[in-house]
């Protein structure tokens, strides 16, 4: 077993490591039945919701996706395969994973409570990382079994508020092509989290090149046909209204994940819907992703430092490349409240279920053609 010391985080202080601007190289969608489509059919557009809307409305009819199945990296790998077929070129990267996995790694220096477990394998010079599904289900069950505080709403209800806010803020076409009736009737829409648009980007931190896949909520105006142009993506978040310094400190801690999630996919704008304790939408605030670390630093609460997160990730990924080599599967683990990230081998050979047989066959056939 190898281990990486998180502390002291002061060794990661200073100017941030080199960052490669995230560039979308592909996308995929899940439709209203959560069927995979290798297109942008689930792309949505932002249009402001009505203030005063009740985020609890429609909870009883919520069509919630059952995400207890282990989908591994399958949809991301299918998108990689299709992109390689269409371009005739193999996508080269040190790491291929979901944005969520890299978010957990990048938040590590300032997240002193949460743990994580990931599975990894090395294949054709790339390390593929997925969440350890058994660990994810354990955490999910643990959170659900915790009793709600007296007078507070259930975890299920508060989770629904986020999906409701998205429904209230999205339209299926650009504003000019969307009817007024549709816009004004969004509060009566049945909330369904089956449909998703997922962006696949090429990016990098330090010496490590990455291909990341992750859901994007909406585009601000339109998606340029020229893939070299940045996209005005929008990330939607909800948070309880800030009443005092304690609330502000709590919100600044939440901003760490908000920032990392958007930073990794190149999302320039985050729109936060502030709600009352009872789930009524009270105001909207637009945050520029690039300005968040500086604004947090100005408040001098020392909540977190963006450069430390970037530098930590750059060094950790270099260490991971040295730790995960050859055939087999590995576990990347950080126990709750631990100051170590452990890496150990789970299987001596093969790639486990991390890579689909379809992907392995495709990559091996391409390798044979290159010989």
XYZ file of C-alpha atoms in Angstrom:
371
model
C 0.000 0.000 0.000
C 1.199 3.505 -0.855
C -0.019 6.646 0.863
C 0.013 10.358 0.076
C 0.184 12.886 2.920
C -2.399 15.667 2.657
C -0.768 17.704 5.416
C 0.932 20.071 5.686
C -1.034 21.841 2.964
C 1.324 24.813 3.262
C 3.705 23.030 0.872
C 1.153 23.638 -1.896
C 0.967 27.377 -1.254
C 1.911 29.865 -3.974
C 1.191 30.587 -7.612
C -0.990 27.909 -9.157
C 0.376 25.184 -11.401
C -0.187 25.425 -15.143
C -3.841 24.918 -16.131
C -5.091 23.959 -19.577
C -8.388 25.656 -20.317
C -11.134 23.011 -20.526
C -12.232 22.524 -24.120
C -15.299 20.500 -25.054
C -14.319 17.705 -27.422
C -17.605 15.777 -27.320
C -20.924 15.513 -25.520
C -23.728 13.075 -24.838
C -27.257 13.201 -23.505
C -29.616 11.146 -21.430
C -33.190 11.571 -22.657
C -36.408 11.689 -20.598
C -36.206 7.900 -20.218
C -32.518 8.179 -19.236
C -31.475 6.433 -22.432
C -28.017 7.357 -23.698
C -27.825 9.425 -26.876
C -24.519 10.487 -28.384
C -25.749 13.980 -29.205
C -26.731 17.292 -27.583
C -30.504 16.623 -27.578
C -30.806 17.304 -23.822
C -29.069 20.685 -24.013
C -31.075 23.295 -22.093
C -31.048 27.101 -21.991
C -31.216 29.423 -18.997
C -34.106 31.803 -18.424
C -34.589 33.333 -14.937
C -37.261 31.806 -12.699
C -39.963 33.751 -10.885
C -38.941 34.935 -7.431
C -41.323 33.774 -4.728
C -41.762 30.358 -6.328
C -42.363 27.477 -3.918
C -39.581 24.929 -4.462
C -41.604 22.252 -2.642
C -44.398 22.318 -5.217
C -44.611 19.019 -7.095
C -42.584 16.943 -4.623
C -45.264 14.220 -4.597
C -45.041 13.758 -8.381
C -41.215 13.918 -8.598
C -39.918 11.401 -11.146
C -36.593 10.551 -9.526
C -33.937 8.564 -11.300
C -32.936 5.325 -9.590
C -29.156 5.691 -9.570
C -28.390 2.611 -7.478
C -27.095 0.717 -10.531
C -23.355 0.776 -11.180
C -22.868 2.360 -14.598
C -19.061 2.545 -14.268
C -17.561 4.781 -16.996
C -19.690 3.238 -19.747
C -21.359 6.328 -21.218
C -18.127 8.334 -21.092
C -16.207 5.504 -22.792
C -18.871 5.155 -25.513
C -18.507 8.874 -26.207
C -14.712 8.558 -26.354
C -15.038 5.642 -28.794
C -17.456 7.535 -31.057
C -15.184 10.599 -31.035
C -12.175 8.467 -31.983
C -14.164 6.807 -34.781
C -15.286 10.134 -36.226
C -11.891 11.884 -36.005
C -9.699 8.875 -36.789
C -7.445 9.822 -33.869
C -7.011 8.288 -30.431
C -7.745 10.618 -27.544
C -4.560 10.833 -25.495
C -4.730 11.621 -21.779
C -3.058 10.675 -18.507
C -6.465 10.347 -16.821
C -10.013 9.683 -18.002
C -12.693 10.011 -15.350
C -15.861 11.759 -14.248
C -15.691 15.367 -13.123
C -17.073 14.241 -9.749
C -13.994 12.139 -8.991
C -11.619 14.996 -9.753
C -13.785 17.330 -7.630
C -13.314 15.067 -4.605
C -9.550 14.983 -5.141
C -9.237 18.715 -5.680
C -11.298 19.600 -2.583
C -9.226 17.326 -0.331
C -6.950 19.976 1.288
C -9.963 21.831 2.736
C -12.460 19.000 3.203
C -11.505 17.573 6.571
C -14.552 15.365 7.086
C -15.608 13.479 3.959
C -13.921 10.376 2.665
C -13.959 8.751 -0.745
C -13.199 5.486 -2.481
C -12.392 5.111 -6.161
C -11.376 2.251 -8.434
C -8.600 2.719 -10.974
C -6.826 0.826 -13.715
C -4.071 1.646 -16.185
C -4.602 0.805 -19.846
C -2.592 1.930 -22.883
C -0.898 4.690 -20.921
C -4.077 6.163 -19.408
C -5.370 5.799 -15.857
C -9.155 5.344 -15.757
C -10.862 6.243 -12.474
C -14.425 5.519 -11.344
C -16.247 5.792 -8.025
C -16.297 2.636 -5.909
C -20.019 1.955 -6.150
C -20.293 -0.101 -2.954
C -18.804 2.787 -0.961
C -21.176 5.253 -2.659
C -24.211 3.159 -1.659
C -22.951 2.858 1.936
C -22.585 6.636 2.193
C -25.995 7.154 0.643
C -27.642 4.774 3.129
C -25.805 6.404 6.020
C -27.029 9.872 5.037
C -30.621 8.678 4.597
C -30.641 6.989 8.004
C -29.656 10.183 9.809
C -32.718 11.748 11.461
C -33.692 15.260 10.353
C -33.188 18.029 12.896
C -36.426 19.012 14.664
C -38.276 21.556 12.559
C -36.154 20.945 9.448
C -37.112 19.343 6.155
C -36.061 15.857 5.033
C -32.947 15.236 2.918
C -35.238 14.066 0.114
C -37.178 17.333 0.160
C -34.084 19.527 0.225
C -32.598 17.518 -2.631
C -35.842 18.053 -4.563
C -35.539 21.824 -4.095
C -32.394 21.757 -6.227
C -34.094 19.842 -9.047
C -37.149 22.102 -8.833
C -34.927 25.182 -9.150
C -33.430 23.699 -12.307
C -36.905 23.044 -13.762
C -37.909 26.633 -12.999
C -34.736 28.005 -14.629
C -34.483 25.987 -17.850
C -36.103 26.088 -21.263
C -35.612 23.509 -24.059
C -34.835 26.039 -26.809
C -33.316 29.538 -27.011
C -35.575 32.226 -25.547
C -36.683 33.565 -28.959
C -37.913 30.083 -29.949
C -39.724 29.320 -26.671
C -43.364 30.234 -26.132
C -44.400 32.575 -23.355
C -46.839 29.905 -22.142
C -44.003 27.424 -21.644
C -41.906 29.939 -19.700
C -44.772 30.982 -17.444
C -45.915 27.383 -16.846
C -42.574 26.018 -15.619
C -43.791 26.014 -11.998
C -46.380 23.376 -12.984
C -43.933 21.128 -14.856
C -43.446 17.637 -13.398
C -39.882 17.526 -12.090
C -37.845 14.761 -13.711
C -34.086 14.316 -13.308
C -33.750 11.608 -15.982
C -32.661 13.966 -18.766
C -29.083 15.286 -18.643
C -26.635 16.975 -20.962
C -23.048 15.898 -20.329
C -19.968 17.691 -21.604
C -16.713 15.856 -22.267
C -13.692 18.135 -22.036
C -9.971 17.933 -22.508
C -8.125 19.806 -19.789
C -5.030 19.587 -17.629
C -3.508 20.544 -14.302
C 0.259 20.740 -13.966
C 1.862 18.021 -16.101
C -1.268 15.839 -16.190
C -3.635 15.803 -19.161
C -7.219 14.794 -18.444
C -10.445 13.932 -20.209
C -13.384 14.620 -17.904
C -17.104 14.012 -18.339
C -19.758 15.798 -16.333
C -23.296 17.139 -16.410
C -23.835 20.772 -17.416
C -27.117 22.442 -16.447
C -27.564 24.990 -19.223
C -26.082 27.394 -21.724
C -26.567 31.144 -21.201
C -27.221 32.074 -24.822
C -26.149 29.554 -27.478
C -23.522 26.901 -28.085
C -21.050 28.009 -30.803
C -20.539 25.664 -33.730
C -16.812 26.467 -33.611
C -15.456 24.060 -30.965
C -12.440 26.306 -30.354
C -14.700 29.009 -28.883
C -15.592 28.858 -25.178
C -19.206 28.084 -24.291
C -21.197 30.293 -21.914
C -22.270 27.420 -19.690
C -24.337 28.024 -16.567
C -24.306 25.959 -13.371
C -27.401 26.184 -11.144
C -27.216 25.887 -7.358
C -29.521 26.516 -4.408
C -28.576 27.654 -0.937
C -30.351 28.847 2.184
C -30.554 32.623 2.509
C -27.628 34.161 4.428
C -28.750 35.775 7.677
C -25.543 36.165 9.691
C -21.762 35.589 9.774
C -22.212 31.928 10.591
C -24.381 31.470 7.498
C -21.802 33.308 5.400
C -19.000 31.050 6.641
C -21.122 27.998 5.787
C -21.844 29.392 2.316
C -18.159 30.058 1.661
C -17.398 26.416 2.439
C -20.083 25.387 -0.086
C -18.455 27.683 -2.629
C -15.396 25.402 -2.668
C -17.336 22.585 -4.388
C -19.318 25.079 -6.500
C -16.064 26.553 -7.811
C -14.234 23.266 -8.431
C -17.155 21.682 -10.289
C -17.434 24.631 -12.664
C -13.679 25.226 -12.940
C -13.020 21.662 -14.112
C -15.514 21.786 -17.009
C -14.908 25.423 -17.943
C -18.298 26.717 -16.752
C -17.905 30.512 -16.441
C -21.070 31.376 -14.515
C -22.882 29.976 -11.480
C -26.388 31.148 -10.627
C -27.361 30.623 -7.009
C -31.015 30.594 -6.035
C -31.229 31.664 -2.405
C -34.239 30.183 -0.629
C -35.974 30.581 2.698
C -35.815 27.839 5.324
C -39.171 26.614 4.024
C -37.996 26.416 0.397
C -39.340 29.637 -1.127
C -37.100 31.176 -3.805
C -36.126 34.635 -2.592
C -33.346 35.984 -4.795
C -30.807 35.101 -7.485
C -27.100 35.827 -7.499
C -24.781 35.424 -10.478
C -21.223 34.368 -9.634
C -18.309 34.447 -12.050
C -16.457 31.174 -11.490
C -13.022 32.745 -11.971
C -13.712 35.392 -9.292
C -14.851 33.034 -6.522
C -11.423 32.106 -5.018
C -10.338 35.754 -4.886
C -13.605 36.864 -3.275
C -13.352 34.128 -0.628
C -9.766 35.154 0.103
C -10.754 38.822 0.520
C -13.156 37.914 3.305
C -10.121 36.675 5.292
C -11.924 33.777 6.976
C -9.295 31.452 5.477
C -12.075 29.114 4.386
C -10.020 27.782 1.455
C -7.424 28.731 -1.139
C -7.949 27.907 -4.811
C -4.245 27.868 -5.683
C -3.579 25.319 -2.945
C -6.323 23.087 -4.395
C -4.797 23.330 -7.880
C -1.221 22.722 -6.702
C -2.276 19.835 -4.471
C -4.042 18.193 -7.426
C -1.036 18.687 -9.718
C 1.338 17.015 -7.239
C -1.098 14.250 -6.276
C -1.780 13.284 -9.901
C 1.958 13.016 -10.589
C 2.272 10.729 -7.575
C -0.730 8.691 -8.756
C 0.885 8.142 -12.167
C 3.889 6.608 -10.393
C 1.684 4.497 -8.090
C -0.723 2.971 -10.630
C 1.253 1.144 -13.308
C 0.930 -2.139 -15.182
C -1.990 -4.538 -15.209
C -4.538 -4.860 -12.415
C -7.003 -2.691 -10.511
C -6.382 -0.329 -7.612
C -8.385 1.332 -4.869
C -7.853 5.029 -4.134
C -9.152 5.643 -0.626
C -9.416 8.440 1.845
C -11.080 7.493 5.104
C -13.326 10.078 6.743
C -11.294 12.715 8.640
C -8.039 11.041 7.541
C -5.008 13.066 6.453
C -3.827 10.313 4.106
C -4.910 9.131 0.670
C -4.140 5.426 0.318
C -3.622 3.517 -2.920
C -3.523 -0.274 -2.944
C -3.937 -3.058 -5.466
C -7.248 -4.956 -5.470
C -6.685 -7.315 -8.418
C -3.335 -8.396 -9.797
C -4.430 -8.542 -13.436
C -7.070 -7.272 -15.836
C -9.105 -4.073 -15.626
C -12.040 -5.325 -13.544
C -15.376 -3.789 -14.579
C -13.898 -0.315 -14.915
C -13.528 -0.621 -18.698
C -16.287 -2.182 -20.779
C -15.524 -5.138 -23.090
C -16.708 -2.948 -25.980
C -14.138 -0.260 -25.169
C -11.317 -2.786 -24.714
C -12.116 -4.400 -28.070
C -12.224 -0.999 -29.791
C -8.918 0.199 -28.365
C -7.160 -3.093 -29.130
C -8.441 -3.069 -32.721
C -7.157 0.494 -33.159
C -3.779 -0.513 -31.688
C -3.497 -3.391 -34.195
C -4.162 -0.992 -37.092
C -1.357 1.257 -35.842
C 1.189 -1.584 -35.892
